[in-house]
XYZ file of C-alpha atoms in Angstrom:
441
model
C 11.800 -19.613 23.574
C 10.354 -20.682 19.542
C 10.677 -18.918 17.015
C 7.721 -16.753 16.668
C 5.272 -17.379 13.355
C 4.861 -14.418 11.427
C 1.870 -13.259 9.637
C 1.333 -10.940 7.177
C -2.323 -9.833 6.296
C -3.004 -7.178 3.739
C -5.626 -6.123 2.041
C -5.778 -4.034 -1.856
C -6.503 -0.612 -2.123
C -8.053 0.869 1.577
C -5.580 3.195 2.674
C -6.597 3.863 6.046
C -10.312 4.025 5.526
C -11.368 1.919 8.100
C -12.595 1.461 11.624
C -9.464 2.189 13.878
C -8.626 5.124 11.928
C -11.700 6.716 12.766
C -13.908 6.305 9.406
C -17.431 5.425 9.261
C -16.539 1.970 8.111
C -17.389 -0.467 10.176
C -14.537 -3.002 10.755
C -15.148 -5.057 14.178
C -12.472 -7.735 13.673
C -9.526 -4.593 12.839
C -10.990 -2.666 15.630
C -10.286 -5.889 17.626
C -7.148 -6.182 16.604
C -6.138 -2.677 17.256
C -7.229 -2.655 20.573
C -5.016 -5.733 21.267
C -2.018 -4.399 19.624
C -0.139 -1.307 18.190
C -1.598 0.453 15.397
C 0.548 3.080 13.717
C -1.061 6.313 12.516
C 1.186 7.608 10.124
C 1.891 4.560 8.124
C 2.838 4.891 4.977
C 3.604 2.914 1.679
C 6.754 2.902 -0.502
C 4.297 3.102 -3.454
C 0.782 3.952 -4.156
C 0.600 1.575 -7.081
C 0.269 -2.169 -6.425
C 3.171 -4.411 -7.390
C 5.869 -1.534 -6.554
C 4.422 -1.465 -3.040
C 3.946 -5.301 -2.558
C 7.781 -6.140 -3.479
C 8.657 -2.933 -1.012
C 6.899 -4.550 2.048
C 8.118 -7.809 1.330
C 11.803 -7.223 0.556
C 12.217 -4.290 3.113
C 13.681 -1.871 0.102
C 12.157 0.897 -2.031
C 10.160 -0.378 -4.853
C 13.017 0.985 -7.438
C 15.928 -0.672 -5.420
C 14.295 -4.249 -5.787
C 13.866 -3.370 -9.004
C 9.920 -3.006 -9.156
C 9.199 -0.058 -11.164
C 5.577 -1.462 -12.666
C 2.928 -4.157 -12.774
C 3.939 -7.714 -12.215
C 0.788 -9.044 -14.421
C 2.280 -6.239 -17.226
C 5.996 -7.814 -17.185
C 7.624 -5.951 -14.807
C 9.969 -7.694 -12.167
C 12.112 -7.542 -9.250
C 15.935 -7.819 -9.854
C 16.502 -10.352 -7.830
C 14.115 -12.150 -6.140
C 16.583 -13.643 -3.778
C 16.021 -10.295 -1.853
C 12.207 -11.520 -1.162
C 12.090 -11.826 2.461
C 10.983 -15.769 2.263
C 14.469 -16.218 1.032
C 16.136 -15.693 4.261
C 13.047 -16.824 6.605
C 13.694 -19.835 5.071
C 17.465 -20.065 5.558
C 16.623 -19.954 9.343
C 14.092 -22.537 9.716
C 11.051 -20.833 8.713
C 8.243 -22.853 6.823
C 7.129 -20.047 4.064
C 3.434 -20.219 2.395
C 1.017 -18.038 -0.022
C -2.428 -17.839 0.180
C -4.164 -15.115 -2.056
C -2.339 -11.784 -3.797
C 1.382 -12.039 -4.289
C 1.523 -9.794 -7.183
C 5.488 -9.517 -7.533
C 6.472 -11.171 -10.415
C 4.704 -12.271 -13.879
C 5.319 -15.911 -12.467
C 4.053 -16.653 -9.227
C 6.550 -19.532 -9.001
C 9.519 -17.721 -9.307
C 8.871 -15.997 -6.271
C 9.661 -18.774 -3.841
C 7.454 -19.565 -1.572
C 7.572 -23.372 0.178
C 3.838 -23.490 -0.694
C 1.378 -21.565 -2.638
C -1.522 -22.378 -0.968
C -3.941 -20.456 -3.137
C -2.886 -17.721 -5.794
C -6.650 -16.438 -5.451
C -5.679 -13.407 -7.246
C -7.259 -11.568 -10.264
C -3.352 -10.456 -11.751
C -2.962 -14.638 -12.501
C -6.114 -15.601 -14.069
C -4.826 -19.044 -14.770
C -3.049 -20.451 -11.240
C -4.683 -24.150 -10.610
C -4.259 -22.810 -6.826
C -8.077 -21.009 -7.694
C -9.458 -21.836 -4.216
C -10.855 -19.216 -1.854
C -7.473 -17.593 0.059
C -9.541 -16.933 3.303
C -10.429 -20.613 3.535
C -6.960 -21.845 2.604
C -5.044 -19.429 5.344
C -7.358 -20.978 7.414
C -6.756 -24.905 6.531
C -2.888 -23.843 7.177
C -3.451 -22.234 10.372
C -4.961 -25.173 11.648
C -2.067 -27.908 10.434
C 0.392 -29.340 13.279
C 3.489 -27.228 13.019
C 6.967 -28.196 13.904
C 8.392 -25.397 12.203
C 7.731 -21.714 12.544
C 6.191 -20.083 9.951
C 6.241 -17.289 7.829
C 2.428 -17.371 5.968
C 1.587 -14.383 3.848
C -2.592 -13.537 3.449
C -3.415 -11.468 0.495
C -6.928 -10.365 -0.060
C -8.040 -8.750 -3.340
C -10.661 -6.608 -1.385
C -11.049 -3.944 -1.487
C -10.265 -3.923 -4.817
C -12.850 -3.333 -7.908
C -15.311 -4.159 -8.561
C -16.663 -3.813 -5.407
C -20.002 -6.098 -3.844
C -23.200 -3.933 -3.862
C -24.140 -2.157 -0.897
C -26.492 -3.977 1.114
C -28.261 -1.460 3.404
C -31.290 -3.632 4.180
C -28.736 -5.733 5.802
C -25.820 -3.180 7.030
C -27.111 0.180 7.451
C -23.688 1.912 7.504
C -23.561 1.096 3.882
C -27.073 3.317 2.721
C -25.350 5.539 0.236
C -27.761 8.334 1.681
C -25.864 8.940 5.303
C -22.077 7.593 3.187
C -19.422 10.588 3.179
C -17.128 9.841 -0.268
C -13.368 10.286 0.789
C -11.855 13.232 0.385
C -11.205 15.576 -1.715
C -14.848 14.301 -3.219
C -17.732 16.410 -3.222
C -20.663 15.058 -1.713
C -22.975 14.105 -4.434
C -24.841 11.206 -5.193
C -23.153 9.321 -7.158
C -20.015 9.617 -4.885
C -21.876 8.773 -1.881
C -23.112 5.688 -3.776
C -19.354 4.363 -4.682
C -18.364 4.903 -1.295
C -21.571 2.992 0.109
C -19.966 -0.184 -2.481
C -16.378 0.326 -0.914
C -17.807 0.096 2.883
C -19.476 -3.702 1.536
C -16.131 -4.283 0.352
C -14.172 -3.737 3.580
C -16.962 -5.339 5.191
C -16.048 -8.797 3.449
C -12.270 -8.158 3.802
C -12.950 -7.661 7.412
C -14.948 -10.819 7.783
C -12.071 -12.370 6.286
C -9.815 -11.173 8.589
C -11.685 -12.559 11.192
C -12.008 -15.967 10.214
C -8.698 -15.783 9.862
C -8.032 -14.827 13.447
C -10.608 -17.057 14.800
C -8.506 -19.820 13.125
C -5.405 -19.041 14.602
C -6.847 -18.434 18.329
C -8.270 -21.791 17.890
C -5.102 -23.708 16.953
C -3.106 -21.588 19.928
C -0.810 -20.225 17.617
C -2.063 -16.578 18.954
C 0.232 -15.881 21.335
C 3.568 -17.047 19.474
C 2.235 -15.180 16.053
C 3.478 -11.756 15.171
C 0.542 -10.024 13.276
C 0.960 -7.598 11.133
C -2.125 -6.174 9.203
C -1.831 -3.344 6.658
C -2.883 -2.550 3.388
C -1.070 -2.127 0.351
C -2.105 1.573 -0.800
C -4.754 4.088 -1.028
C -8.125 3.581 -2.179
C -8.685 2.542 -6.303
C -10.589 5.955 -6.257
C -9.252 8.815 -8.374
C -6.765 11.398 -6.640
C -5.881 8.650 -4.250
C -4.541 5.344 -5.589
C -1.500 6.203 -8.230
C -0.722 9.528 -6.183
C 2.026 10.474 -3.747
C -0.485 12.652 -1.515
C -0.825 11.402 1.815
C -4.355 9.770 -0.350
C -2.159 7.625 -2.466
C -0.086 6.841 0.527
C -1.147 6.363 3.904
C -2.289 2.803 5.060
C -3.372 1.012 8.043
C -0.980 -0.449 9.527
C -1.473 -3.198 13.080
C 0.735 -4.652 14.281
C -0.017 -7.414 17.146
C 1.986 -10.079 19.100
C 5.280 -10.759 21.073
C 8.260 -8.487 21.643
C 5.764 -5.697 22.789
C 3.239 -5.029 20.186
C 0.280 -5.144 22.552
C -2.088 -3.231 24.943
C -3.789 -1.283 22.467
C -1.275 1.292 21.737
C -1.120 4.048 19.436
C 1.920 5.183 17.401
C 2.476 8.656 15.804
C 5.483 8.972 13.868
C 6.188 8.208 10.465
C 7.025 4.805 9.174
C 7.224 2.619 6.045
C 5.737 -0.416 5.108
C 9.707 -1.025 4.290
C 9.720 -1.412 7.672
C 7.740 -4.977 8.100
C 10.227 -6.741 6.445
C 13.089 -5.740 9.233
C 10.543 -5.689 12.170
C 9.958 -9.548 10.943
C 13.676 -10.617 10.815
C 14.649 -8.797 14.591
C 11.290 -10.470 15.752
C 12.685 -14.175 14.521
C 16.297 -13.293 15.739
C 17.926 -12.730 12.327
C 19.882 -9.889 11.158
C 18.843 -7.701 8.344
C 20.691 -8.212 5.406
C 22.763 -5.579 4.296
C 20.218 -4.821 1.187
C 17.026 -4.034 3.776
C 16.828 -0.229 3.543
C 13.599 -0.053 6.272
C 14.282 0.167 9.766
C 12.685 -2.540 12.508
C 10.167 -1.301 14.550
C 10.965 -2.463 17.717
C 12.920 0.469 18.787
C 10.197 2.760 18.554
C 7.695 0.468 20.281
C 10.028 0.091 23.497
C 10.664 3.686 23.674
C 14.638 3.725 22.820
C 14.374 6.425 19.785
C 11.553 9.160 19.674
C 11.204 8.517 15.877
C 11.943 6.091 13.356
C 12.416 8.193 10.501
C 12.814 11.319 9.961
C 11.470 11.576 6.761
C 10.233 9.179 4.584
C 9.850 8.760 0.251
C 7.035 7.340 -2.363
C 7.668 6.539 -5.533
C 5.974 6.068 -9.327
C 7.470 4.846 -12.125
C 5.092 2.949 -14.264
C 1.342 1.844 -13.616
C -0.995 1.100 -16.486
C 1.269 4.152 -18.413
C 4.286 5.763 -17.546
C 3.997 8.669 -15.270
C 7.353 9.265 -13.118
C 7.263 11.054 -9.732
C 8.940 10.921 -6.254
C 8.252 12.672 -2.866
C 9.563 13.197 0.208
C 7.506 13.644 3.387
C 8.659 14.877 6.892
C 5.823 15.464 9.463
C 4.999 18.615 8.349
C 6.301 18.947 4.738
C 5.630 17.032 1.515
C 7.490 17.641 -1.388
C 6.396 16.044 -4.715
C 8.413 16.387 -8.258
C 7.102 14.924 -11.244
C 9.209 13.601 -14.271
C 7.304 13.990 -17.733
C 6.353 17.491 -18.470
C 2.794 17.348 -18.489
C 0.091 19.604 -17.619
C -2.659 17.521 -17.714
C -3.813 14.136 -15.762
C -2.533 10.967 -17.130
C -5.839 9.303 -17.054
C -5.251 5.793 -17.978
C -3.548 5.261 -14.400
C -6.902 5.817 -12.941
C -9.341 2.903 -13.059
C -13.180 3.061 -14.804
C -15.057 3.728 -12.089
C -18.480 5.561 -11.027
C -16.064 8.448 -8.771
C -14.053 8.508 -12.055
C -17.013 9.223 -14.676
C -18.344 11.890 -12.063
C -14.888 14.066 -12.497
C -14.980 13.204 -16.263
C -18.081 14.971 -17.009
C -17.208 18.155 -14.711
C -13.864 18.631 -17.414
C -11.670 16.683 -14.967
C -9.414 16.508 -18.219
C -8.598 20.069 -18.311
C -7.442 20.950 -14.605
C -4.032 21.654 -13.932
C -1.251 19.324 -12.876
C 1.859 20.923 -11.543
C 5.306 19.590 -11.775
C 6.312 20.009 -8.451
C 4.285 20.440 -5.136
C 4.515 21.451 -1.743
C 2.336 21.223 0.665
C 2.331 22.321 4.944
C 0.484 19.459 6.223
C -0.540 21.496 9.227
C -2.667 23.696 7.919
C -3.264 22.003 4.274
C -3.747 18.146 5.517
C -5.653 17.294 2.275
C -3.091 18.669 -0.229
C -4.952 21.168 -1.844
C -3.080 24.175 -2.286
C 0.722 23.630 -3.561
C 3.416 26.495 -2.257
C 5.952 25.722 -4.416
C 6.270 29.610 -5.355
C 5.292 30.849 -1.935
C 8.955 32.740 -0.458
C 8.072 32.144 3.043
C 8.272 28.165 2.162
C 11.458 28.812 0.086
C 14.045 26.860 2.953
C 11.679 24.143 3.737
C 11.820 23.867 -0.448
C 15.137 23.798 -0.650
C 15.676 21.479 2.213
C 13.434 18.994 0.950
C 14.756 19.423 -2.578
C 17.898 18.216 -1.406
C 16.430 15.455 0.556
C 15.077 13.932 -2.593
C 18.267 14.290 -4.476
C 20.292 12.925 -1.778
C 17.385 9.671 -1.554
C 17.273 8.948 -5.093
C 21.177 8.918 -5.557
C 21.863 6.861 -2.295
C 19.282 4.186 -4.433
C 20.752 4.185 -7.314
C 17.162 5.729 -8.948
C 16.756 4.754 -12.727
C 14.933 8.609 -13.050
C 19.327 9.821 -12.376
C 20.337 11.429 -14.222
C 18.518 12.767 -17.118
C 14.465 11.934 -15.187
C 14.025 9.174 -17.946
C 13.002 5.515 -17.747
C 13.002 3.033 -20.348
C 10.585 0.068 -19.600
C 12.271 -3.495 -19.704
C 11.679 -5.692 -22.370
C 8.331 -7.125 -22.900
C 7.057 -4.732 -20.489
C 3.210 -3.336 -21.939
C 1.665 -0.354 -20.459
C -1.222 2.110 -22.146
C -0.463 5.507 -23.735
C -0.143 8.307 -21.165
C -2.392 10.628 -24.259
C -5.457 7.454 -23.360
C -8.477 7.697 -21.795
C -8.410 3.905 -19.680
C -6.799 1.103 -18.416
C -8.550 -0.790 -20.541
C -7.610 1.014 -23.745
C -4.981 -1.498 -26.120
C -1.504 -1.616 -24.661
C 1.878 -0.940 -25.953
């Protein structure tokens, strides 16, 4: 039997905030999809922030074992991007391409793809490869192929700025029946950035489909292992740049041979660490001995009743420095935090209209705790942190130990003394800042 292709397509910043997943976002061509193969409801990333959890899900380690501890356009890199999973699709026949977001290294060449087909990406603002990703995915999809493929489709949507709603035209996106995400109150002008985001998942879903469309027409379908996630959570505040289930939890579909059909639904915890391993078992190669995620395939066919039984997140850096880890088992979630502070580090949340709303009700002033835990049961949103609470104090300790154990089996840069020094040429913002777009260090 061939090889089969492999397809990754992922999206920026929607967490799970789409059709399948039971939002009022209106998604046809992911619905589709679902319904066709296996979509995983506790699906999480190795990172909430975007270069960390890119180089994760595409070398199959945490984000601070490749090396990935910040943004690829602000000089951070992998160790060694030998560990890249094209590297050893290609050693076994595989045909490797690009079309769109990459965002793993400050030189899109020195990643190593066969072909960059488009690096349609706002991180490199001066690729010649400027053409539309959709439309280049779908020129590839439709070449002769001799050689199985490995073809990665990045989409900047969702990501800011978002399209304007167009209600005329799509009623789910009149800002006056729109719910914001949690944990937003429902006001107007969070009704109206949420209205935005649904036109934005409305043109990433269109892509996907035309994407689809392409490769049912060239009969590549049935040999093509799909798998369609998104990076993070949503470029909100208190999601995106968070290790709540809001900064974490992702859509995740995965459709095509070896048993990932029939509309099935999946309940236990994974990792986006995971894609990279499900790929290689999929194509007949072993892991190599640096892939920390676990292949999938045993949980689809039923020969292990979970993958994990706990699984981590992970900040280092994003626009400033603001070090934290978790641990999350399907009840618990455990999150310690690195630098001391009491307040929000504000420049690792982007300028937007949900931001400005929690700026002028003192968002500055509210409380941030250094370490968190939360009983997903009966707290699913996070909201009310038991670190102190004594009937919680063995699930504490448990997890306490879970992180320690996790972050000296990785060789963490935080060991031992919680510090990290960002490499050379590295810039990032001031944690005191207000923005992003403040002047970098």
């Amino acid at each position: 039997m061939a090889l089969p292709n492999i397809l990754f397509m992922h999206s920026h910043n929607t967490g799970q905030f789409v059709q399948p997943y039971g939002h009022a976002v209106p998604t046809p061509n992911l619905q589709k999809l679902a319904e066709q193969g296996v979509l995983f409801r506790r699906a999480f990333a190795a990172a909430p922030t975007c270069s960390p959890s890119r180089a994760a899900f595409l070398s199959g380690m945490w984000a601070h074992a490749a090396g990935m501890l910040g943004l690829a356009h602000r000089g951070f890199r992998m160790n060694d991007y030998g560990v890249h999973m094209v590297h050893t699709l290609k050693q076994h026949g595989y045909l490797t391409a690009l079309a769109g977001v990459e965002h793993t290294a400050p030189d899109l060449d020195a990643v190593g793809y066969d072909e960059i087909l488009s690096g349609h990406d706002t991180n490199y603002p001066n690729r010649p490869e400027k053409r539309d990703a959709t439309a280049a995915a779908v020129e590839f999809l439709q070449r002769d192929h001799v050689a199985p493929f490995f073809l990665s489709f990045g989409l900047n949507e969702t990501h800011r700025p978002f399209p304007p709603a167009q209600p005329d035209l799509y009623p789910a996106e009149d800002a006056r029946y729109c719910l914001p995400p949690p944990p937003f109150p429902d006001t107007p002008q969070t009704r109206a950035d949420m209205a935005d985001f649904k036109a934005a998942a409305r043109v990433m879903d269109d892509a996907y489909g035309r994407v689809l469309a392409a490769l049912d027409a060239s009969g590549l379908a049935e040999n093509t292992l799909v798998f369609c996630f998104s990076d993070h959570g949503l470029q909100f505040p208190l999601h995106m740049c968070n290790l709540t289930d809001r900064g974490l939890a992702v859509y995740l579909i995965v459709r095509g041979p070896g048993g990932f059909r029939g509309g099935r639904v999946i309940d236990q915890l994974v990792s986006l660490i995971d894609l990279a391993p499900t790929a290689y078992v999929a194509a007949g190669i072993e892991p190599p001995s640096f892939v920390q995620g676990r292949p999938l395939q045993p949980l689809i066919h039923g020969a292990v009743d979970a993958l994990h039984a706990e699984i981590y997140g992970e900040v280092t850096f994003h626009a400033a420095y603001e070090p934290m880890r978790c641990v999350r088992t399907e009840r618990h979630k455990y999150i310690r935090r690195y630098d001391g502070r009491t307040k929000p580090v504000l420049p690792n949340v982007d300028d937007t209209p949900s931001k400005q709303f929690l700026l002028d009700h003192d968002w500055p002033g509210q409380l941030r705790h250094q370490e968190m835990l939360y009983d997903l049961l009966f707290d699913p949103h996070e909201a009310h942190n038991l670190i102190d609470h004594p009937t919680y104090a063995t699930t504490l300790a448990d997890l306490r130990a879970r992180l320690d154990r996790w972050m000296a089996a990785t060789n963490d840069p935080l060991l031992p003394d919680g510090q990290v020094d960002p490499p050379p040429g590295a810039r990032y913002n001031d944690v005191n800042g207000l923005s992003p777009r403040e002047p970098i260090i």
